mmCIF file of C-alpha atoms in Angstrom:
data_model
loop_
_atom_site.group_PDB
_atom_site.id
_atom_site.type_symbol
_atom_site.label_atom_id
_atom_site.label_comp_id
_atom_site.label_asym_id
_atom_site.label_seq_id
_atom_site.Cartn_x
_atom_site.Cartn_y
_atom_site.Cartn_z
ATOM 1 C CA MET A 1 147.715 181.907 125.735
ATOM 2 C CA THR A 2 147.430 178.539 124.032
ATOM 3 C CA PRO A 3 144.016 178.018 122.371
ATOM 4 C CA SER A 4 142.072 175.075 123.715
ATOM 5 C CA PRO A 5 141.557 172.170 121.329
ATOM 6 C CA ALA A 6 138.142 171.878 119.604
ATOM 7 C CA SER A 7 135.606 169.737 121.367
ATOM 8 C CA PRO A 8 135.369 166.227 119.822
ATOM 9 C CA VAL A 9 131.573 166.358 120.090
ATOM 10 C CA ALA A 10 131.359 169.643 118.219
ATOM 11 C CA GLY A 11 133.645 168.308 115.480
ATOM 12 C CA ALA A 12 131.560 165.202 115.076
ATOM 13 C CA SER A 13 128.430 167.363 114.819
ATOM 14 C CA ARG A 14 129.973 169.502 112.090
ATOM 15 C CA GLN A 15 130.983 166.385 110.160
ATOM 16 C CA SER A 16 127.548 164.751 110.412
ATOM 17 C CA ARG A 17 125.514 167.672 109.150
ATOM 18 C CA PRO A 18 126.581 167.439 105.482
ATOM 19 C CA ALA A 19 125.808 163.688 105.463
ATOM 20 C CA TRP A 20 122.294 164.264 106.758
ATOM 21 C CA ARG A 21 121.722 166.973 104.195
ATOM 22 C CA LYS A 22 122.748 164.596 101.405
ATOM 23 C CA LEU A 23 120.379 161.933 102.720
ATOM 24 C CA LEU A 24 117.402 164.248 103.085
ATOM 25 C CA PRO A 25 116.127 163.993 99.443
ATOM 26 C CA ALA A 26 116.328 160.210 99.571
ATOM 27 C CA ALA A 27 114.530 160.210 102.921
ATOM 28 C CA LEU A 28 111.685 162.276 101.478
ATOM 29 C CA VAL A 29 111.319 159.897 98.533
ATOM 30 C CA VAL A 30 111.332 156.877 100.833
ATOM 31 C CA LEU A 31 108.748 158.529 103.066
ATOM 32 C CA ALA A 32 106.468 159.206 100.094
ATOM 33 C CA VAL A 33 106.794 155.641 98.783
ATOM 34 C CA PHE A 34 106.240 154.272 102.294
ATOM 35 C CA GLY A 35 103.023 156.279 102.543
ATOM 36 C CA VAL A 36 101.820 154.908 99.209
ATOM 37 C CA LEU A 37 102.558 151.306 100.228
ATOM 38 C CA VAL A 38 100.824 151.679 103.576
ATOM 39 C CA GLY A 39 97.878 153.335 101.810
ATOM 40 C CA LEU A 40 97.592 150.410 99.399
ATOM 41 C CA GLY A 41 97.688 147.958 102.288
ATOM 42 C CA THR A 42 94.971 149.875 104.121
ATOM 43 C CA TRP A 43 92.857 149.994 100.971
ATOM 44 C CA GLN A 44 93.140 146.216 100.657
ATOM 45 C CA MET A 45 92.030 145.843 104.289
ATOM 46 C CA GLN A 46 88.980 147.959 103.461
ATOM 47 C CA ARG A 47 88.347 145.769 100.428
ATOM 48 C CA LEU A 48 88.667 142.713 102.672
ATOM 49 C CA ALA A 49 85.931 144.009 104.969
ATOM 50 C CA TRP A 50 83.731 144.800 101.948
ATOM 51 C CA LYS A 51 84.311 141.362 100.389
ATOM 52 C CA GLU A 52 83.601 139.486 103.623
ATOM 53 C CA ASP A 53 80.381 141.453 104.041
ATOM 54 C CA LEU A 54 79.403 140.707 100.425
ATOM 55 C CA ILE A 55 80.088 136.986 100.846
ATOM 56 C CA ALA A 56 78.027 136.855 104.033
ATOM 57 C CA LYS A 57 75.102 138.657 102.368
ATOM 58 C CA VAL A 58 75.195 136.482 99.259
ATOM 59 C CA GLN A 59 75.345 133.252 101.236
ATOM 60 C CA ALA A 60 72.396 134.393 103.349
ATOM 61 C CA ARG A 61 70.300 135.499 100.369
ATOM 62 C CA VAL A 62 70.788 132.472 98.146
ATOM 63 C CA HIS A 63 69.580 130.144 100.913
ATOM 64 C CA GLU A 64 66.518 132.174 101.850
ATOM 65 C CA PRO A 65 63.117 130.966 100.600
ATOM 66 C CA ALA A 66 62.288 132.431 97.189
ATOM 67 C CA GLN A 67 60.082 135.511 97.336
ATOM 68 C CA PRO A 68 57.939 136.979 94.523
ATOM 69 C CA VAL A 69 60.045 139.225 92.342
ATOM 70 C CA LEU A 70 59.716 142.959 92.873
ATOM 71 C CA VAL A 71 56.791 144.536 91.039
ATOM 72 C CA GLU A 72 57.275 147.213 88.418
ATOM 73 C CA ALA A 73 56.530 150.094 90.811
ATOM 74 C CA GLU A 74 59.490 148.977 92.954
ATOM 75 C CA TRP A 75 62.023 148.687 90.148
ATOM 76 C CA PRO A 76 63.471 152.216 90.542
ATOM 77 C CA GLN A 77 64.557 151.329 94.092
ATOM 78 C CA VAL A 78 66.362 148.119 93.106
ATOM 79 C CA GLY A 79 70.107 148.269 93.827
ATOM 80 C CA TYR A 80 73.217 146.141 94.128
ATOM 81 C CA GLU A 81 73.608 146.543 97.876
ATOM 82 C CA GLN A 82 70.162 145.391 98.922
ATOM 83 C CA ASP A 83 68.976 143.195 96.036
ATOM 84 C CA GLU A 84 71.856 141.466 94.219
ATOM 85 C CA TYR A 85 71.560 137.644 94.522
ATOM 86 C CA ARG A 86 68.133 137.855 96.136
ATOM 87 C CA HIS A 87 66.258 134.534 95.798
ATOM 88 C CA VAL A 88 63.110 135.301 93.774
ATOM 89 C CA THR A 89 60.350 133.702 91.772
ATOM 90 C CA ALA A 90 58.355 135.035 88.804
ATOM 91 C CA GLN A 91 55.561 133.755 86.604
ATOM 92 C CA GLY A 92 54.856 134.551 82.979
ATOM 93 C CA ARG A 93 55.276 133.437 79.375
ATOM 94 C CA PHE A 94 58.593 133.267 77.530
ATOM 95 C CA ARG A 95 59.104 135.215 74.313
ATOM 96 C CA HIS A 96 61.463 132.745 72.684
ATOM 97 C CA ASP A 97 61.326 134.728 69.452
ATOM 98 C CA LEU A 98 63.193 137.538 71.247
ATOM 99 C CA GLU A 99 65.844 135.348 72.868
ATOM 100 C CA VAL A 100 69.461 136.527 72.815
ATOM 101 C CA GLN A 101 72.604 134.536 73.443
ATOM 102 C CA VAL A 102 75.320 136.175 75.540
ATOM 103 C CA TYR A 103 78.826 134.779 75.183
ATOM 104 C CA ALA A 104 79.918 132.862 78.292
ATOM 105 C CA LEU A 105 82.846 130.853 79.562
ATOM 106 C CA VAL A 106 82.029 128.412 82.350
ATOM 107 C CA ASP A 107 84.316 126.033 84.213
ATOM 108 C CA SER A 108 81.906 123.117 84.155
ATOM 109 C CA ALA A 109 78.233 122.256 84.135
ATOM 110 C CA PRO A 110 76.348 119.338 85.747
ATOM 111 C CA ASP A 111 75.775 117.748 82.344
ATOM 112 C CA GLY A 112 79.527 117.581 81.733
ATOM 113 C CA SER A 113 79.623 120.547 79.376
ATOM 114 C CA GLY A 114 81.608 123.672 79.990
ATOM 115 C CA GLY A 115 84.118 125.939 78.341
ATOM 116 C CA PRO A 116 82.952 128.517 75.805
ATOM 117 C CA GLY A 117 79.275 128.851 75.000
ATOM 118 C CA TYR A 118 76.325 131.149 75.605
ATOM 119 C CA TRP A 119 73.879 132.233 78.259
ATOM 120 C CA VAL A 120 70.357 131.992 76.861
ATOM 121 C CA VAL A 121 68.567 135.182 77.909
ATOM 122 C CA THR A 122 64.815 135.187 77.241
ATOM 123 C CA PRO A 123 62.139 137.788 78.014
ATOM 124 C CA LEU A 124 59.504 136.626 80.475
ATOM 125 C CA VAL A 125 56.262 138.589 79.982
ATOM 126 C CA MET A 126 54.192 138.661 83.149
ATOM 127 C CA ALA A 127 50.435 138.995 83.586
ATOM 128 C CA ASP A 128 50.565 142.784 83.986
ATOM 129 C CA GLY A 129 52.463 143.190 80.696
ATOM 130 C CA SER A 130 55.828 143.997 82.268
ATOM 131 C CA THR A 131 58.895 142.011 81.261
ATOM 132 C CA ILE A 132 61.855 140.521 83.091
ATOM 133 C CA LEU A 133 64.804 139.034 81.241
ATOM 134 C CA VAL A 134 65.674 135.545 82.430
ATOM 135 C CA ASN A 135 69.070 133.970 82.045
ATOM 136 C CA ARG A 136 67.778 130.444 81.502
ATOM 137 C CA GLY A 137 71.246 128.893 81.558
ATOM 138 C CA PHE A 138 74.212 127.752 79.508
ATOM 139 C CA VAL A 139 74.423 126.112 76.091
ATOM 140 C CA PRO A 140 77.630 125.051 74.286
ATOM 141 C CA LEU A 141 78.760 126.798 71.128
ATOM 142 C CA ASP A 142 77.194 124.250 68.791
ATOM 143 C CA ARG A 143 73.765 124.617 70.427
ATOM 144 C CA ARG A 144 73.444 128.366 70.090
ATOM 145 C CA ALA A 145 70.662 128.180 67.514
ATOM 146 C CA PRO A 146 67.233 127.762 69.202
ATOM 147 C CA SER A 147 66.302 125.198 66.549
ATOM 148 C CA SER A 148 69.053 122.906 67.871
ATOM 149 C CA ARG A 149 67.336 122.723 71.276
ATOM 150 C CA ALA A 150 63.667 123.086 70.336
ATOM 151 C CA GLU A 151 62.487 120.926 73.248
ATOM 152 C CA GLY A 152 63.724 123.560 75.669
ATOM 153 C CA GLN A 153 61.585 126.296 74.089
ATOM 154 C CA VAL A 154 58.727 125.729 76.498
ATOM 155 C CA ASP A 155 55.346 127.316 75.805
ATOM 156 C CA GLY A 156 52.588 128.459 78.095
ATOM 157 C CA LEU A 157 52.656 129.798 81.616
ATOM 158 C CA VAL A 158 55.877 129.021 83.462
ATOM 159 C CA THR A 159 57.248 129.736 86.920
ATOM 160 C CA VAL A 160 60.892 130.756 87.122
ATOM 161 C CA THR A 161 62.886 130.573 90.331
ATOM 162 C CA GLY A 162 66.388 131.935 90.617
ATOM 163 C CA LEU A 163 68.636 134.770 91.744
ATOM 164 C CA LEU A 164 68.087 138.435 91.010
ATOM 165 C CA ARG A 165 71.110 139.829 89.180
ATOM 166 C CA MET A 166 71.956 143.429 88.435
ATOM 167 C CA PRO A 167 73.420 144.520 85.075
ATOM 168 C CA GLU A 168 76.836 143.065 84.376
ATOM 169 C CA ASP A 169 79.899 145.305 84.206
ATOM 170 C CA ALA A 170 82.166 144.844 81.203
ATOM 171 C CA GLY A 171 85.734 143.910 82.074
ATOM 172 C CA PRO A 172 88.730 145.686 80.529
ATOM 173 C CA PHE A 173 89.138 142.921 77.938
ATOM 174 C CA THR A 174 85.445 142.233 77.303
ATOM 175 C CA PRO A 175 84.281 143.156 73.784
ATOM 176 C CA GLY A 176 81.390 145.568 73.570
ATOM 177 C CA ASN A 177 77.865 144.477 72.724
ATOM 178 C CA ASP A 178 76.863 144.902 69.087
ATOM 179 C CA PRO A 179 73.037 144.886 68.986
ATOM 180 C CA ALA A 180 72.976 145.400 65.213
ATOM 181 C CA LYS A 181 74.709 142.038 64.779
ATOM 182 C CA ASP A 182 72.872 140.464 67.723
ATOM 183 C CA SER A 183 76.280 139.935 69.303
ATOM 184 C CA TRP A 184 76.277 140.092 73.095
ATOM 185 C CA PHE A 185 79.088 139.786 75.621
ATOM 186 C CA VAL A 186 77.613 141.600 78.626
ATOM 187 C CA ARG A 187 74.238 140.950 80.240
ATOM 188 C CA ASP A 188 72.730 144.429 80.107
ATOM 189 C CA PRO A 189 68.940 144.057 80.422
ATOM 190 C CA LEU A 190 67.989 147.539 79.270
ATOM 191 C CA ALA A 191 70.317 147.396 76.259
ATOM 192 C CA ILE A 192 68.857 144.031 75.274
ATOM 193 C CA ALA A 193 65.317 145.324 75.799
ATOM 194 C CA GLY A 194 66.028 148.347 73.606
ATOM 195 C CA ALA A 195 67.449 146.194 70.832
ATOM 196 C CA LYS A 196 64.411 143.900 70.923
ATOM 197 C CA GLY A 197 61.828 146.658 71.178
ATOM 198 C CA LEU A 198 60.686 145.619 74.640
ATOM 199 C CA LEU A 199 58.923 148.144 76.834
ATOM 200 C CA ARG A 200 58.420 148.070 80.607
ATOM 201 C CA THR A 201 61.470 145.872 81.118
ATOM 202 C CA ALA A 202 63.091 145.390 84.518
ATOM 203 C CA PRO A 203 66.583 146.879 85.026
ATOM 204 C CA PHE A 204 67.737 143.503 86.348
ATOM 205 C CA LEU A 205 67.680 139.844 85.312
ATOM 206 C CA ILE A 206 66.873 136.548 86.952
ATOM 207 C CA ASP A 207 69.459 133.771 86.811
ATOM 208 C CA ALA A 208 67.334 130.628 86.643
ATOM 209 C CA ASP A 209 68.077 127.838 89.103
ATOM 210 C CA ALA A 210 69.060 124.275 88.260
ATOM 211 C CA ALA A 211 65.501 123.036 87.562
ATOM 212 C CA PRO A 212 65.984 120.941 84.381
ATOM 213 C CA ASN A 213 64.640 122.169 81.063
ATOM 214 C CA PRO A 214 63.078 119.767 78.553
ATOM 215 C CA GLY A 215 65.798 118.262 76.405
ATOM 216 C CA GLY A 216 68.446 119.222 78.975
ATOM 217 C CA LEU A 217 69.211 122.678 77.592
ATOM 218 C CA PRO A 218 69.770 125.380 78.663
ATOM 219 C CA VAL A 219 71.581 124.280 81.842
ATOM 220 C CA GLY A 220 70.586 126.566 84.703
ATOM 221 C CA GLY A 221 71.859 126.972 88.224
ATOM 222 C CA LEU A 222 75.374 128.022 87.234
ATOM 223 C CA THR A 223 75.417 131.384 88.976
ATOM 224 C CA ARG A 224 78.794 131.835 90.639
ATOM 225 C CA VAL A 225 78.280 132.523 94.324
ATOM 226 C CA ASN A 226 81.824 131.764 95.506
ATOM 227 C CA PHE A 227 84.141 134.735 95.269
ATOM 228 C CA SER A 228 87.900 134.983 95.353
ATOM 229 C CA ASN A 229 89.025 136.722 98.520
ATOM 230 C CA ARG A 230 92.778 137.390 98.554
ATOM 231 C CA HIS A 231 92.615 140.914 99.947
ATOM 232 C CA LEU A 232 94.335 139.973 103.214
ATOM 233 C CA GLU A 233 97.174 138.423 101.234
ATOM 234 C CA TYR A 234 97.475 141.571 99.134
ATOM 235 C CA ALA A 235 97.357 143.806 102.234
ATOM 236 C CA LEU A 236 100.137 141.853 103.937
ATOM 237 C CA THR A 237 102.185 142.080 100.764
ATOM 238 C CA TRP A 238 101.902 145.882 100.653
ATOM 239 C CA TYR A 239 102.609 146.220 104.375
ATOM 240 C CA GLY A 240 105.569 143.852 104.016
ATOM 241 C CA LEU A 241 106.995 145.928 101.191
ATOM 242 C CA ALA A 242 106.607 149.055 103.314
ATOM 243 C CA ALA A 243 108.459 147.442 106.218
ATOM 244 C CA THR A 244 111.185 146.140 103.896
ATOM 245 C CA LEU A 245 111.616 149.587 102.404
ATOM 246 C CA LEU A 246 112.174 151.103 105.842
ATOM 247 C CA ALA A 247 114.629 148.355 106.814
ATOM 248 C CA VAL A 248 116.649 148.755 103.625
ATOM 249 C CA PHE A 249 116.727 152.528 103.960
ATOM 250 C CA ALA A 250 117.747 152.306 107.619
ATOM 251 C CA ALA A 251 120.623 149.997 106.675
ATOM 252 C CA PHE A 252 121.624 152.383 103.906
ATOM 253 C CA VAL A 253 121.606 155.385 106.290
ATOM 254 C CA TRP A 254 123.596 153.477 108.891
ATOM 255 C CA SER A 255 126.260 152.535 106.348
ATOM 256 C CA ARG A 256 126.568 156.113 105.106
ATOM 257 C CA LEU A 257 126.847 157.619 108.572
ATOM 258 C CA ARG A 258 129.568 155.179 109.637
ATOM 259 C CA ARG A 259 131.926 156.364 106.933
#
């Protein structure tokens, strides 16, 4: 009896199996990379929601009427989420002798200055003896010394209005503070208070508003309240890379299986 010829379908199946086995490791790698790319895109979408919420809160807070700053008993409850950029007012007397200058780089100021300079951070001692550090504003490099802007060293009882700011985080390229040399790059109220021997100091600062100081310096009201928001762009980039990866791999698989 003559044996029947092998089924064409069965032969094709036997030929395709080795090709699929060879492609399996690459498929697993592509799947892992695809998962990472999609995860990064999703993370950027989460960051987008967080940033939009932050922008909405900041814009609402900075335009609210100024409220008296939180009293000392409330300081332990102060936090970024509920208090950052809150519009506040405080009254007290400046300790100009304990002023520090924190290195700053600003795009521009209303008086035409800008570029490198310093934030002038001065303790404000209130009637109950507690202290809040006030970022009074910007001065250029050549006006760092208080004696070069003596008119701005106001005496007596003052009222400060501005935005409540939490301690600043140092960036990856920001030099560390050096209290021994009175060299400051990050606005850290408790570190400054410790270096100056201040007790009962708030764990936050006030960024003074644009009310002019005598002599024109420091220049207040330079708090940045506009934030870059490119998270949607980044998310679409990651998702696009994930889709491109799948398309390229599909084309690669198709070309291998057609051989």
